[in-house]
Amino acid sequence: MASTAGRYWTGTTADPYTACDDASCSSPGRRIHTENRLQTIQHFIDGEYRASASGQSFEKRSPLDNRVIAQVAEGGRAEVDAAVAAARAALRGDWGRMALEKRCALLHAVADEITRRFDDFVAAEEADTGQPHHVIAHAFVPRGAANFKVFADVVKNVPTESFRMDTPDGRGALNYAIRKPKGVVGVISPWNAPFLLMTWKVGPALACGNAVVVKPSEETPMTAALLGEVMNAVGIPKGVYNVVHGFGPDAPGAFITQHEDVDAITFTGETRTGAAIMKAAADGIRDVSFELGGKNAGIVFADCDMDAALEGIFRSTFMNTGQVCLGTERLYVERPIFERFVAALKARCEAVSYGRPSAPGANYGPLISQEHRRKVLSYYDQALAEGATLVTGGGVPAMPGDLAEGAWVQPTIWTGLPETARVIQEEIFGPCCHIRPFDTEDEVLQLANANRYGLSTTIWTQDLARAHRMAEGVEVGITYINSWFLRDLRTPFGGSKQSGIGREGGVHSLEFYTELRNVCIKL
Ligand code: NAD
């Protein structure tokens, strides 16, 4: 594999870091745009950027207008083998021997360097996803940087247990636990908030002393690749952070899960992909941590703060064009406010402003790809076939110029379906929801729990006792009360039922990314 320069792309045209020259940009001269320039995105293995041994690559298209914006190196077994070998060598070398204090200081430096290169990360994420600037700049990239600091601080402050035991000779013995890194961790991540979700795994894995082989989604290769520059800039030893681009089945994703020298696999993505990974991991008895799909309920009681509930439900259903695992696709509204709530949510949907991330005022982006749009639109058809009343949306907005080729869909609301309808039972992962009225707490609890997924719920009420009762009753990993997408990174995160296995976050991440070993000393 030939190595290329110390940057994640090789440009065939201009440098993507040159200052913005888009006259319509909201902050010209400061913002950086990659979206118009063709790049070649490389693997990052053993501290250097490399093309594929096979010379193969695949196209990355912009969700905004379907133009090819990058050629991405397409990895195979050779790249996965090289990345795993580099990771193992790092564990046997400087990284494995590094003092905890120094390791944590380096991770703080990673976070600082991400912040220093904030505009580059925002530009790369905008190019990959097409999402509005404010979502990426205020939520996704800052959280990506925080993922390195928070977990560096956690590992420094978690004690392990010790027990003094009696022995027949009266001298006793001391047992104490030590935490060791799992080893080489495979990180397989999705496209919907690529930088945040990938670093949510890489941050704790490295803080615990592991080395990683990352397979970012084929839809969103850029920020994972760019992070390699940061690792090199701050002096993370080579081989600690590796990225292999490509696809899932019979490709780098699967090769990582099958690799005999990978010790654990952490995965975020669809539930059925999780099932395939679990089967592959079973052969090597590799540990898995899964954050999977959701079909989350929103529950709005008549005593809620109406403006706050509307704002929260609108965000939870339509932010990131509905491509959020925690998003609300089933909404239950107490009957006295049902009509008013539906009408107000409809009005908000019809006021969204479609546009490029850089367009002033744009607050609504496209879906990730044409393929995903076909899936979402098939559910839009399905809802009508099953007898839904269409409140708003249901199709594709008329977009001007090049944007007409992008993966745009309208925010969509339905009412009137039975709970057995596919659009109420299956995860769509698009900007849509079905709204149903309810009359009692018991009834809505039963409705909310009648689903195979159990990721999250958002509940809106001003009755504190009811909020606690509901939080105990809903079968999900995380309940938001009068809030949504708000969580301290030190708290446990994960799904119930088919929404996941395990919990990550704070000390809970240590359960997965380290192995506890016991030492027994005869005194
Ligand atoms: P996906 O399962 O299609 O792909 C995720 C990753 O897995 C990609 O990198 C893909 O290349 C890889 N992959 C696919 N098949 C594989 C295989 N057989 N072996 C190994 N790797 C394989 O998911 P997606 O479409 O990228 O993401 C959307 C899904 O992710 C939704 O279901 C969403 O709910 C879920 N998600 C869950 C959370 C959570 O925290 N629970 C967060 C974000 C997204």
mmCIF file of N, CA and C in Angstrom, residues 206-310:
data_model
loop_
_atom_site.group_PDB
_atom_site.id
_atom_site.type_symbol
_atom_site.label_atom_id
_atom_site.label_comp_id
_atom_site.label_asym_id
_atom_site.label_seq_id
_atom_site.Cartn_x
_atom_site.Cartn_y
_atom_site.Cartn_z
ATOM 1 N N LEU A 206 -9.817 4.767 23.610
ATOM 2 C CA LEU A 206 -8.429 5.220 23.777
ATOM 3 C C LEU A 206 -8.152 5.604 25.227
ATOM 4 N N ALA A 207 -9.111 6.239 25.881
ATOM 5 C CA ALA A 207 -8.892 6.623 27.286
ATOM 6 C C ALA A 207 -8.565 5.388 28.127
ATOM 7 N N CYS A 208 -9.186 4.282 27.788
ATOM 8 C CA CYS A 208 -8.939 3.033 28.541
ATOM 9 C C CYS A 208 -7.672 2.323 28.085
ATOM 10 N N GLY A 209 -6.974 2.862 27.090
ATOM 11 C CA GLY A 209 -5.689 2.293 26.689
ATOM 12 C C GLY A 209 -5.752 1.310 25.534
ATOM 13 N N ASN A 210 -6.919 1.212 24.880
ATOM 14 C CA ASN A 210 -7.028 0.330 23.712
ATOM 15 C C ASN A 210 -6.469 1.011 22.465
ATOM 16 N N ALA A 211 -6.350 0.240 21.388
ATOM 17 C CA ALA A 211 -6.098 0.805 20.067
ATOM 18 C C ALA A 211 -7.306 0.446 19.203
ATOM 19 N N VAL A 212 -7.640 1.289 18.235
ATOM 20 C CA VAL A 212 -8.889 1.077 17.492
ATOM 21 C C VAL A 212 -8.666 0.937 15.988
ATOM 22 N N VAL A 213 -9.572 0.160 15.394
ATOM 23 C CA VAL A 213 -9.699 0.122 13.933
ATOM 24 C C VAL A 213 -11.127 0.563 13.639
ATOM 25 N N VAL A 214 -11.253 1.723 13.025
ATOM 26 C CA VAL A 214 -12.572 2.323 12.779
ATOM 27 C C VAL A 214 -12.997 2.045 11.350
ATOM 28 N N LYS A 215 -14.265 1.654 11.207
ATOM 29 C CA LYS A 215 -14.867 1.558 9.875
ATOM 30 C C LYS A 215 -16.044 2.522 9.880
ATOM 31 N N PRO A 216 -15.802 3.752 9.368
ATOM 32 C CA PRO A 216 -16.925 4.701 9.326
ATOM 33 C C PRO A 216 -17.904 4.272 8.246
ATOM 34 N N SER A 217 -19.099 4.826 8.303
ATOM 35 C CA SER A 217 -20.067 4.514 7.253
ATOM 36 C C SER A 217 -19.508 4.924 5.897
ATOM 37 N N GLU A 218 -19.804 4.130 4.898
ATOM 38 C CA GLU A 218 -19.400 4.448 3.524
ATOM 39 C C GLU A 218 -20.030 5.761 3.044
ATOM 40 N N GLU A 219 -21.122 6.177 3.712
ATOM 41 C CA GLU A 219 -21.782 7.436 3.323
ATOM 42 C C GLU A 219 -21.051 8.654 3.874
ATOM 43 N N THR A 220 -20.270 8.479 4.939
ATOM 44 C CA THR A 220 -19.691 9.636 5.642
ATOM 45 C C THR A 220 -18.235 9.360 6.064
ATOM 46 N N PRO A 221 -17.320 9.376 5.105
ATOM 47 C CA PRO A 221 -15.940 9.004 5.422
ATOM 48 C C PRO A 221 -15.064 10.143 5.952
ATOM 49 N N MET A 222 -15.531 11.383 5.867
ATOM 50 C CA MET A 222 -14.576 12.500 5.952
ATOM 51 C C MET A 222 -14.035 12.803 7.343
ATOM 52 N N THR A 223 -14.917 12.925 8.337
ATOM 53 C CA THR A 223 -14.400 13.349 9.642
ATOM 54 C C THR A 223 -13.540 12.266 10.287
ATOM 55 N N ALA A 224 -13.864 10.993 10.039
ATOM 56 C CA ALA A 224 -13.020 9.917 10.585
ATOM 57 C C ALA A 224 -11.624 10.024 9.988
ATOM 58 N N ALA A 225 -11.578 10.336 8.677
ATOM 59 C CA ALA A 225 -10.276 10.471 8.018
ATOM 60 C C ALA A 225 -9.537 11.702 8.530
ATOM 61 N N LEU A 226 -10.244 12.814 8.639
ATOM 62 C CA LEU A 226 -9.619 14.053 9.120
ATOM 63 C C LEU A 226 -9.058 13.893 10.534
ATOM 64 N N LEU A 227 -9.718 13.092 11.347
ATOM 65 C CA LEU A 227 -9.246 12.917 12.725
ATOM 66 C C LEU A 227 -7.829 12.330 12.767
ATOM 67 N N GLY A 228 -7.441 11.613 11.732
ATOM 68 C CA GLY A 228 -6.067 11.096 11.667
ATOM 69 C C GLY A 228 -5.043 12.224 11.703
ATOM 70 N N GLU A 229 -5.357 13.333 11.018
ATOM 71 C CA GLU A 229 -4.440 14.486 11.044
ATOM 72 C C GLU A 229 -4.260 15.006 12.465
ATOM 73 N N VAL A 230 -5.365 15.018 13.198
ATOM 74 C CA VAL A 230 -5.326 15.494 14.585
ATOM 75 C C VAL A 230 -4.465 14.559 15.445
ATOM 76 N N MET A 231 -4.653 13.273 15.254
ATOM 77 C CA MET A 231 -3.884 12.291 16.041
ATOM 78 C C MET A 231 -2.380 12.497 15.811
ATOM 79 N N ASN A 232 -2.015 12.666 14.556
ATOM 80 C CA ASN A 232 -0.590 12.878 14.260
ATOM 81 C C ASN A 232 -0.097 14.210 14.816
ATOM 82 N N ALA A 233 -0.932 15.246 14.708
ATOM 83 C CA ALA A 233 -0.507 16.580 15.137
ATOM 84 C C ALA A 233 -0.190 16.625 16.633
ATOM 85 N N VAL A 234 -0.953 15.883 17.427
ATOM 86 C CA VAL A 234 -0.742 15.980 18.878
ATOM 87 C C VAL A 234 0.191 14.905 19.406
ATOM 88 N N GLY A 235 0.598 13.961 18.524
ATOM 89 C CA GLY A 235 1.581 12.966 18.953
ATOM 90 C C GLY A 235 1.000 11.667 19.505
ATOM 91 N N ILE A 236 -0.232 11.348 19.147
ATOM 92 C CA ILE A 236 -0.744 10.005 19.475
ATOM 93 C C ILE A 236 0.118 8.996 18.704
ATOM 94 N N PRO A 237 0.664 7.978 19.382
ATOM 95 C CA PRO A 237 1.568 7.060 18.673
ATOM 96 C C PRO A 237 0.901 6.403 17.466
ATOM 97 N N LYS A 238 1.691 6.130 16.454
ATOM 98 C CA LYS A 238 1.105 5.542 15.244
ATOM 99 C C LYS A 238 0.515 4.166 15.563
ATOM 100 N N GLY A 239 -0.544 3.838 14.869
ATOM 101 C CA GLY A 239 -1.207 2.541 15.078
ATOM 102 C C GLY A 239 -2.297 2.552 16.130
ATOM 103 N N VAL A 240 -2.391 3.619 16.910
ATOM 104 C CA VAL A 240 -3.417 3.677 17.966
ATOM 105 C C VAL A 240 -4.804 3.922 17.349
ATOM 106 N N TYR A 241 -4.833 4.793 16.354
ATOM 107 C CA TYR A 241 -6.094 5.142 15.695
ATOM 108 C C TYR A 241 -5.961 4.811 14.214
ATOM 109 N N ASN A 242 -6.756 3.878 13.736
ATOM 110 C CA ASN A 242 -6.702 3.471 12.328
ATOM 111 C C ASN A 242 -8.092 3.568 11.719
ATOM 112 N N VAL A 243 -8.139 3.932 10.454
ATOM 113 C CA VAL A 243 -9.429 4.042 9.755
ATOM 114 C C VAL A 243 -9.343 3.278 8.436
ATOM 115 N N VAL A 244 -10.273 2.369 8.236
ATOM 116 C CA VAL A 244 -10.371 1.669 6.948
ATOM 117 C C VAL A 244 -11.742 1.994 6.360
ATOM 118 N N HIS A 245 -11.738 2.552 5.162
ATOM 119 C CA HIS A 245 -13.007 2.897 4.506
ATOM 120 C C HIS A 245 -13.544 1.722 3.706
ATOM 121 N N GLY A 246 -14.840 1.761 3.477
ATOM 122 C CA GLY A 246 -15.457 0.739 2.641
ATOM 123 C C GLY A 246 -16.826 0.372 3.157
ATOM 124 N N PHE A 247 -17.288 -0.794 2.706
ATOM 125 C CA PHE A 247 -18.671 -1.178 2.960
ATOM 126 C C PHE A 247 -18.757 -2.161 4.128
ATOM 127 N N GLY A 248 -19.980 -2.699 4.352
ATOM 128 C CA GLY A 248 -20.214 -3.575 5.497
ATOM 129 C C GLY A 248 -20.089 -5.048 5.189
ATOM 130 N N PRO A 249 -21.138 -5.650 4.591
ATOM 131 C CA PRO A 249 -21.113 -7.098 4.362
ATOM 132 C C PRO A 249 -20.028 -7.491 3.359
ATOM 133 N N ASP A 250 -19.304 -8.563 3.648
ATOM 134 C CA ASP A 250 -18.240 -9.073 2.770
ATOM 135 C C ASP A 250 -17.262 -7.966 2.361
ATOM 136 N N ALA A 251 -16.949 -7.124 3.297
ATOM 137 C CA ALA A 251 -16.135 -5.924 3.073
ATOM 138 C C ALA A 251 -15.495 -5.555 4.423
ATOM 139 N N PRO A 252 -14.800 -4.407 4.533
ATOM 140 C CA PRO A 252 -14.077 -4.114 5.786
ATOM 141 C C PRO A 252 -14.914 -4.237 7.063
ATOM 142 N N GLY A 253 -16.200 -3.836 7.009
ATOM 143 C CA GLY A 253 -17.035 -3.962 8.217
ATOM 144 C C GLY A 253 -17.042 -5.400 8.719
ATOM 145 N N ALA A 254 -17.396 -6.315 7.827
ATOM 146 C CA ALA A 254 -17.467 -7.726 8.211
ATOM 147 C C ALA A 254 -16.071 -8.266 8.525
ATOM 148 N N PHE A 255 -15.043 -7.844 7.762
ATOM 149 C CA PHE A 255 -13.690 -8.383 8.001
ATOM 150 C C PHE A 255 -13.203 -8.014 9.409
ATOM 151 N N ILE A 256 -13.574 -6.835 9.871
ATOM 152 C CA ILE A 256 -13.177 -6.455 11.245
ATOM 153 C C ILE A 256 -13.875 -7.377 12.254
ATOM 154 N N THR A 257 -15.168 -7.607 12.028
ATOM 155 C CA THR A 257 -15.911 -8.422 13.014
ATOM 156 C C THR A 257 -15.439 -9.872 13.023
ATOM 157 N N GLN A 258 -14.831 -10.319 11.912
ATOM 158 C CA GLN A 258 -14.378 -11.716 11.820
ATOM 159 C C GLN A 258 -12.907 -11.863 12.177
ATOM 160 N N HIS A 259 -12.194 -10.760 12.357
ATOM 161 C CA HIS A 259 -10.735 -10.835 12.479
ATOM 162 C C HIS A 259 -10.334 -11.457 13.809
ATOM 163 N N GLU A 260 -9.472 -12.463 13.766
ATOM 164 C CA GLU A 260 -9.158 -13.189 15.011
ATOM 165 C C GLU A 260 -8.315 -12.374 15.984
ATOM 166 N N ASP A 261 -7.699 -11.283 15.520
ATOM 167 C CA ASP A 261 -6.909 -10.465 16.433
ATOM 168 C C ASP A 261 -7.650 -9.197 16.889
ATOM 169 N N VAL A 262 -8.954 -9.137 16.615
ATOM 170 C CA VAL A 262 -9.784 -8.056 17.174
ATOM 171 C C VAL A 262 -10.424 -8.585 18.450
ATOM 172 N N ASP A 263 -10.278 -7.840 19.548
ATOM 173 C CA ASP A 263 -10.720 -8.351 20.852
ATOM 174 C C ASP A 263 -12.160 -7.989 21.192
ATOM 175 N N ALA A 264 -12.653 -6.890 20.666
ATOM 176 C CA ALA A 264 -14.015 -6.462 21.000
ATOM 177 C C ALA A 264 -14.535 -5.576 19.867
ATOM 178 N N ILE A 265 -15.856 -5.551 19.740
ATOM 179 C CA ILE A 265 -16.466 -4.766 18.660
ATOM 180 C C ILE A 265 -17.540 -3.874 19.249
ATOM 181 N N THR A 266 -17.424 -2.595 18.959
ATOM 182 C CA THR A 266 -18.471 -1.670 19.374
ATOM 183 C C THR A 266 -19.132 -1.133 18.110
ATOM 184 N N PHE A 267 -20.452 -1.195 18.088
ATOM 185 C CA PHE A 267 -21.192 -0.937 16.854
ATOM 186 C C PHE A 267 -22.391 -0.039 17.108
ATOM 187 N N THR A 268 -22.596 0.915 16.235
ATOM 188 C CA THR A 268 -23.839 1.682 16.218
ATOM 189 C C THR A 268 -24.426 1.569 14.822
ATOM 190 N N GLY A 269 -25.686 1.171 14.746
ATOM 191 C CA GLY A 269 -26.328 1.060 13.439
ATOM 192 C C GLY A 269 -27.642 0.319 13.556
ATOM 193 N N GLU A 270 -28.055 -0.248 12.453
ATOM 194 C CA GLU A 270 -29.367 -0.911 12.408
ATOM 195 C C GLU A 270 -29.369 -2.210 13.200
ATOM 196 N N THR A 271 -30.534 -2.553 13.714
ATOM 197 C CA THR A 271 -30.662 -3.760 14.519
ATOM 198 C C THR A 271 -30.289 -5.003 13.707
ATOM 199 N N ARG A 272 -30.696 -5.073 12.441
ATOM 200 C CA ARG A 272 -30.386 -6.308 11.694
ATOM 201 C C ARG A 272 -28.883 -6.407 11.396
ATOM 202 N N THR A 273 -28.194 -5.266 11.271
ATOM 203 C CA THR A 273 -26.733 -5.323 11.105
ATOM 204 C C THR A 273 -26.113 -5.825 12.405
ATOM 205 N N GLY A 274 -26.656 -5.368 13.533
ATOM 206 C CA GLY A 274 -26.169 -5.836 14.838
ATOM 207 C C GLY A 274 -26.264 -7.348 14.945
ATOM 208 N N ALA A 275 -27.370 -7.902 14.440
ATOM 209 C CA ALA A 275 -27.542 -9.363 14.502
ATOM 210 C C ALA A 275 -26.454 -10.056 13.683
ATOM 211 N N ALA A 276 -26.131 -9.501 12.498
ATOM 212 C CA ALA A 276 -25.088 -10.112 11.658
ATOM 213 C C ALA A 276 -23.728 -10.024 12.351
ATOM 214 N N ILE A 277 -23.472 -8.893 12.990
ATOM 215 C CA ILE A 277 -22.180 -8.713 13.670
ATOM 216 C C ILE A 277 -22.075 -9.663 14.862
ATOM 217 N N MET A 278 -23.181 -9.838 15.571
ATOM 218 C CA MET A 278 -23.165 -10.727 16.735
ATOM 219 C C MET A 278 -22.809 -12.157 16.312
ATOM 220 N N LYS A 279 -23.344 -12.574 15.183
ATOM 221 C CA LYS A 279 -23.024 -13.931 14.698
ATOM 222 C C LYS A 279 -21.534 -14.028 14.383
ATOM 223 N N ALA A 280 -21.005 -13.007 13.720
ATOM 224 C CA ALA A 280 -19.574 -13.047 13.366
ATOM 225 C C ALA A 280 -18.712 -13.011 14.621
ATOM 226 N N ALA A 281 -19.120 -12.218 15.600
ATOM 227 C CA ALA A 281 -18.322 -12.084 16.828
ATOM 228 C C ALA A 281 -18.352 -13.362 17.658
ATOM 229 N N ALA A 282 -19.426 -14.142 17.492
ATOM 230 C CA ALA A 282 -19.579 -15.358 18.305
ATOM 231 C C ALA A 282 -18.425 -16.327 18.051
ATOM 232 N N ASP A 283 -17.973 -16.425 16.815
ATOM 233 C CA ASP A 283 -16.915 -17.389 16.486
ATOM 234 C C ASP A 283 -15.649 -17.161 17.296
ATOM 235 N N GLY A 284 -15.301 -15.901 17.502
ATOM 236 C CA GLY A 284 -14.075 -15.617 18.263
ATOM 237 C C GLY A 284 -14.360 -15.284 19.719
ATOM 238 N N ILE A 285 -15.601 -15.484 20.172
ATOM 239 C CA ILE A 285 -16.030 -15.090 21.531
ATOM 240 C C ILE A 285 -15.582 -13.654 21.788
ATOM 241 N N ARG A 286 -15.839 -12.793 20.794
ATOM 242 C CA ARG A 286 -15.468 -11.384 20.963
ATOM 243 C C ARG A 286 -16.612 -10.635 21.639
ATOM 244 N N ASP A 287 -16.258 -9.745 22.535
ATOM 245 C CA ASP A 287 -17.258 -8.967 23.254
ATOM 246 C C ASP A 287 -17.885 -7.930 22.307
ATOM 247 N N VAL A 288 -19.175 -7.652 22.508
ATOM 248 C CA VAL A 288 -19.833 -6.642 21.671
ATOM 249 C C VAL A 288 -20.578 -5.619 22.521
ATOM 250 N N SER A 289 -20.626 -4.399 22.005
ATOM 251 C CA SER A 289 -21.476 -3.358 22.581
ATOM 252 C C SER A 289 -22.281 -2.796 21.415
ATOM 253 N N PHE A 290 -23.610 -2.790 21.553
ATOM 254 C CA PHE A 290 -24.462 -2.435 20.416
ATOM 255 C C PHE A 290 -25.393 -1.269 20.747
ATOM 256 N N GLU A 291 -25.364 -0.245 19.919
ATOM 257 C CA GLU A 291 -26.373 0.816 19.968
ATOM 258 C C GLU A 291 -27.151 0.731 18.664
ATOM 259 N N LEU A 292 -28.406 0.307 18.751
ATOM 260 C CA LEU A 292 -29.141 -0.095 17.545
ATOM 261 C C LEU A 292 -30.336 0.818 17.267
ATOM 262 N N GLY A 293 -31.256 0.325 16.501
ATOM 263 C CA GLY A 293 -32.360 1.146 16.023
ATOM 264 C C GLY A 293 -33.366 1.528 17.103
ATOM 265 N N GLY A 294 -34.287 2.395 16.732
ATOM 266 C CA GLY A 294 -35.324 2.820 17.667
ATOM 267 C C GLY A 294 -36.613 3.152 16.933
ATOM 268 N N LYS A 295 -37.708 3.118 17.652
ATOM 269 C CA LYS A 295 -38.992 3.588 17.119
ATOM 270 C C LYS A 295 -39.647 4.288 18.298
ATOM 271 N N ASN A 296 -39.127 5.472 18.573
ATOM 272 C CA ASN A 296 -39.369 6.096 19.874
ATOM 273 C C ASN A 296 -40.696 6.823 19.946
ATOM 274 N N ALA A 297 -41.325 6.718 21.121
ATOM 275 C CA ALA A 297 -42.593 7.392 21.355
ATOM 276 C C ALA A 297 -42.340 8.761 21.979
ATOM 277 N N GLY A 298 -43.146 9.727 21.580
ATOM 278 C CA GLY A 298 -43.239 11.004 22.284
ATOM 279 C C GLY A 298 -44.615 11.029 22.950
ATOM 280 N N ILE A 299 -44.678 11.481 24.192
ATOM 281 C CA ILE A 299 -45.950 11.484 24.922
ATOM 282 C C ILE A 299 -46.191 12.897 25.446
ATOM 283 N N VAL A 300 -47.306 13.493 25.024
ATOM 284 C CA VAL A 300 -47.586 14.877 25.402
ATOM 285 C C VAL A 300 -48.889 14.918 26.194
ATOM 286 N N PHE A 301 -48.808 15.311 27.459
ATOM 287 C CA PHE A 301 -50.000 15.440 28.292
ATOM 288 C C PHE A 301 -50.581 16.848 28.153
ATOM 289 N N ALA A 302 -51.879 16.951 28.449
ATOM 290 C CA ALA A 302 -52.574 18.232 28.258
ATOM 291 C C ALA A 302 -52.057 19.316 29.198
ATOM 292 N N ASP A 303 -51.406 18.906 30.312
ATOM 293 C CA ASP A 303 -50.914 19.915 31.260
ATOM 294 C C ASP A 303 -49.499 20.398 30.917
ATOM 295 N N CYS A 304 -49.001 20.055 29.736
ATOM 296 C CA CYS A 304 -47.609 20.431 29.409
ATOM 297 C C CYS A 304 -47.493 21.939 29.162
ATOM 298 N N ASP A 305 -46.277 22.411 29.179
ATOM 299 C CA ASP A 305 -46.000 23.760 28.678
ATOM 300 C C ASP A 305 -46.036 23.627 27.152
ATOM 301 N N MET A 306 -47.108 24.120 26.564
ATOM 302 C CA MET A 306 -47.386 23.848 25.137
ATOM 303 C C MET A 306 -46.248 24.312 24.212
ATOM 304 N N ASP A 307 -45.736 25.505 24.447
ATOM 305 C CA ASP A 307 -44.681 26.011 23.550
ATOM 306 C C ASP A 307 -43.430 25.148 23.654
ATOM 307 N N ALA A 308 -43.069 24.803 24.901
ATOM 308 C CA ALA A 308 -41.865 23.989 25.088
ATOM 309 C C ALA A 308 -42.061 22.607 24.480
ATOM 310 N N ALA A 309 -43.252 22.026 24.654
ATOM 311 C CA ALA A 309 -43.519 20.693 24.111
ATOM 312 C C ALA A 309 -43.476 20.716 22.584
ATOM 313 N N LEU A 310 -44.055 21.750 21.994
ATOM 314 C CA LEU A 310 -44.035 21.855 20.531
ATOM 315 C C LEU A 310 -42.609 21.956 20.003
#
